[in-house]
mmCIF file of C-alpha atoms in Angstrom:
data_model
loop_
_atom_site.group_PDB
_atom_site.id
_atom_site.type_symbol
_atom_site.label_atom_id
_atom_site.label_comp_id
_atom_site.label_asym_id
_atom_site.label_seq_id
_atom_site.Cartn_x
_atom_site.Cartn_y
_atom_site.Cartn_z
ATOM 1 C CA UNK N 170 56.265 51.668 103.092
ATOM 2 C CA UNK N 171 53.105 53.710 103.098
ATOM 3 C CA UNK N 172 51.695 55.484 100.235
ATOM 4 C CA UNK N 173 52.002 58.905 101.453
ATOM 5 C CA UNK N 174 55.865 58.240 101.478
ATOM 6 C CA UNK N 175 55.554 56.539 97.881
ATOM 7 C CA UNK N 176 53.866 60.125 97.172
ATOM 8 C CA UNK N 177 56.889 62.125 98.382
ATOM 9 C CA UNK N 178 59.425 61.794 94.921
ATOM 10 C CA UNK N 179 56.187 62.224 92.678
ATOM 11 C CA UNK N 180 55.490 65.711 94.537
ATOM 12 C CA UNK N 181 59.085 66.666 95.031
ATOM 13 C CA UNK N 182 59.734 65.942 91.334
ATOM 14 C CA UNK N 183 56.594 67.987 89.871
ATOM 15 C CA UNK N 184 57.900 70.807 92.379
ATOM 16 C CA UNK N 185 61.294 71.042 91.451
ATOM 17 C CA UNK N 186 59.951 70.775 87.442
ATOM 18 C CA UNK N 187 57.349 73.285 87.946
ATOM 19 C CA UNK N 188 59.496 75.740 89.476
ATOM 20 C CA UNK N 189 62.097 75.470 86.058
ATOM 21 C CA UNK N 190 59.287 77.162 84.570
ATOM 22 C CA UNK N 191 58.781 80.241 86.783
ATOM 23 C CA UNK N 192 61.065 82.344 84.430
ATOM 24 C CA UNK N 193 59.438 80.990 81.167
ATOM 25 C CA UNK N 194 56.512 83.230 79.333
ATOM 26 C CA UNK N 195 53.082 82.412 80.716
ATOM 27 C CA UNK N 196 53.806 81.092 84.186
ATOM 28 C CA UNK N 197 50.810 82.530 85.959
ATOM 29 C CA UNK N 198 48.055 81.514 83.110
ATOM 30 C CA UNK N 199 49.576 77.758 83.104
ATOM 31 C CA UNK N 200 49.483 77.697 87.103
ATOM 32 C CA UNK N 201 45.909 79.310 86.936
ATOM 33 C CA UNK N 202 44.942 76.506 84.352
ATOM 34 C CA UNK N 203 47.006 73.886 85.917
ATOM 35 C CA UNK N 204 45.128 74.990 89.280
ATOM 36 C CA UNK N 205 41.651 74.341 87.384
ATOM 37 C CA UNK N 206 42.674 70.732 85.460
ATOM 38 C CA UNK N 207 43.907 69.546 89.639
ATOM 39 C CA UNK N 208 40.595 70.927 90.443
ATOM 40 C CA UNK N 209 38.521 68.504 87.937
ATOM 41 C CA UNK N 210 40.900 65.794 88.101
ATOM 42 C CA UNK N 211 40.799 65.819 92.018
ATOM 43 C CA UNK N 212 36.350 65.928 90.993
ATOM 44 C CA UNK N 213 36.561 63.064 88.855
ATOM 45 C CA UNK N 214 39.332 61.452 91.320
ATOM 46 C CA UNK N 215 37.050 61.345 94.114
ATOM 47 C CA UNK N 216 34.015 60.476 92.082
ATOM 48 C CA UNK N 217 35.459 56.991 90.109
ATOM 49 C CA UNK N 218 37.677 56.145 93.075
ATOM 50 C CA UNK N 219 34.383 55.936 95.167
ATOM 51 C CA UNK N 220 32.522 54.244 92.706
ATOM 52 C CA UNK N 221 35.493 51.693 92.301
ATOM 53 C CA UNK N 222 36.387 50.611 95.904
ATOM 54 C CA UNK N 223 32.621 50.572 96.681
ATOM 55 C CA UNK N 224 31.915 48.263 93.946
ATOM 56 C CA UNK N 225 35.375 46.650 95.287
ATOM 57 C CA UNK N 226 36.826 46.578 92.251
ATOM 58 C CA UNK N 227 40.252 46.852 94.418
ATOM 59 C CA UNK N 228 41.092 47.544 98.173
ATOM 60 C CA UNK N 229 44.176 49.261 100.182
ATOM 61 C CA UNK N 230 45.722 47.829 102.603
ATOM 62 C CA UNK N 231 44.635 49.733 105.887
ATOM 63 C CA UNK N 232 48.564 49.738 107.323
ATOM 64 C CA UNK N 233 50.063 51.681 104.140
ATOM 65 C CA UNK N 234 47.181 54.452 104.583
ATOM 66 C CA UNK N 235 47.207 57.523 106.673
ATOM 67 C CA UNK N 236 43.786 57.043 107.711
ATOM 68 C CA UNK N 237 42.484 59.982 106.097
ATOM 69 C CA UNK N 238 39.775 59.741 103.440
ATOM 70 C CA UNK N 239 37.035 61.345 100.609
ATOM 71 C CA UNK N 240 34.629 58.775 101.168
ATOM 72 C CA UNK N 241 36.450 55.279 100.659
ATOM 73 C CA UNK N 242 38.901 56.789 98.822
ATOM 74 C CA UNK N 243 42.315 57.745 100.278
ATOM 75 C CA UNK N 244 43.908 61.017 100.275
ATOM 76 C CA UNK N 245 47.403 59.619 98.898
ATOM 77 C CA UNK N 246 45.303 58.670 95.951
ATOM 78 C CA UNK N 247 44.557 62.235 95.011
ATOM 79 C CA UNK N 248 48.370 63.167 94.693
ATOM 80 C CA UNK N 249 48.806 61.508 91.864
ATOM 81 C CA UNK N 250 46.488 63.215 90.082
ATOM 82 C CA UNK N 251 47.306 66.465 91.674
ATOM 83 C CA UNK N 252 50.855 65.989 90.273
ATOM 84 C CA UNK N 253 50.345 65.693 86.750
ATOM 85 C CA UNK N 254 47.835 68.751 86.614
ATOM 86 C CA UNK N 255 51.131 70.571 87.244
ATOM 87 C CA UNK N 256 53.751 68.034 85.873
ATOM 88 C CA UNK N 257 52.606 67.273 82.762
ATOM 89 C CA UNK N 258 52.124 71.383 81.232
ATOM 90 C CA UNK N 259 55.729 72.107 83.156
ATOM 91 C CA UNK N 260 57.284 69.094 81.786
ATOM 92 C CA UNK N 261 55.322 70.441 77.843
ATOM 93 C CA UNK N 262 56.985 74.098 78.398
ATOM 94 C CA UNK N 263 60.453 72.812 79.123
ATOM 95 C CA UNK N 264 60.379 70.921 76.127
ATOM 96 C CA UNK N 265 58.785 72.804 73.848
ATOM 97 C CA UNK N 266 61.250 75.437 74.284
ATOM 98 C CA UNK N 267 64.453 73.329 73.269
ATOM 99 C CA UNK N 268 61.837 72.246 70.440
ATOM 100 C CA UNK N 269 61.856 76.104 69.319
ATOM 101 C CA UNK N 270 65.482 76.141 69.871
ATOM 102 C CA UNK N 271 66.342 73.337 67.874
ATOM 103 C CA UNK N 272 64.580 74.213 64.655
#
């Protein structure tokens, strides 16, 4: 299995999440923030991932990898970060409303 297919649940999950949300107050100021925190986590991604496999603190194998790269780093290890930029504030709305709810 290669790690862009490992990827695929992760992304279809924070999709189908953040789309529950679409109807809930504030949609477009969390996807303009969530946009920003992917922005600096996909920064900081590309910055310590470099500075990890160079210092070969770990290593990929080369058949599970699409072949595409940011400097040694590979482009299925962005998703995950890109995923809970939007996850992670969709998955904080959904529950925060049955929070309100239950009180």
């Amino acid at each position: 299995m290669t790690y862009a297919l490992l990827v695929l649940p992760f992304a279809a999950i924070t999709a189908v999440v953040t789309l529950a949300t679409v109807r809930r107050p504030g949609f477009g100021r969390r996807m303009k923030m969530s946009a920003v925190t992917a922005g600096v986590l996909l920064l900081l991604t590309a910055i310590f991932d470099n500075v990890m496999i160079a210092a070969e603190l770990f290593t990929y194998p080369e058949e599970h990898l699409s072949g595409v790269k940011i400097g040694l780093a590979p482009i299925e290890d962005f998703s995950y970060a890109l995923c809970a930029a939007f996850l992670v504030p969709a998955v904080h709305t959904l529950l925060e409303r049955r929070e309100r709810a239950a009180s």
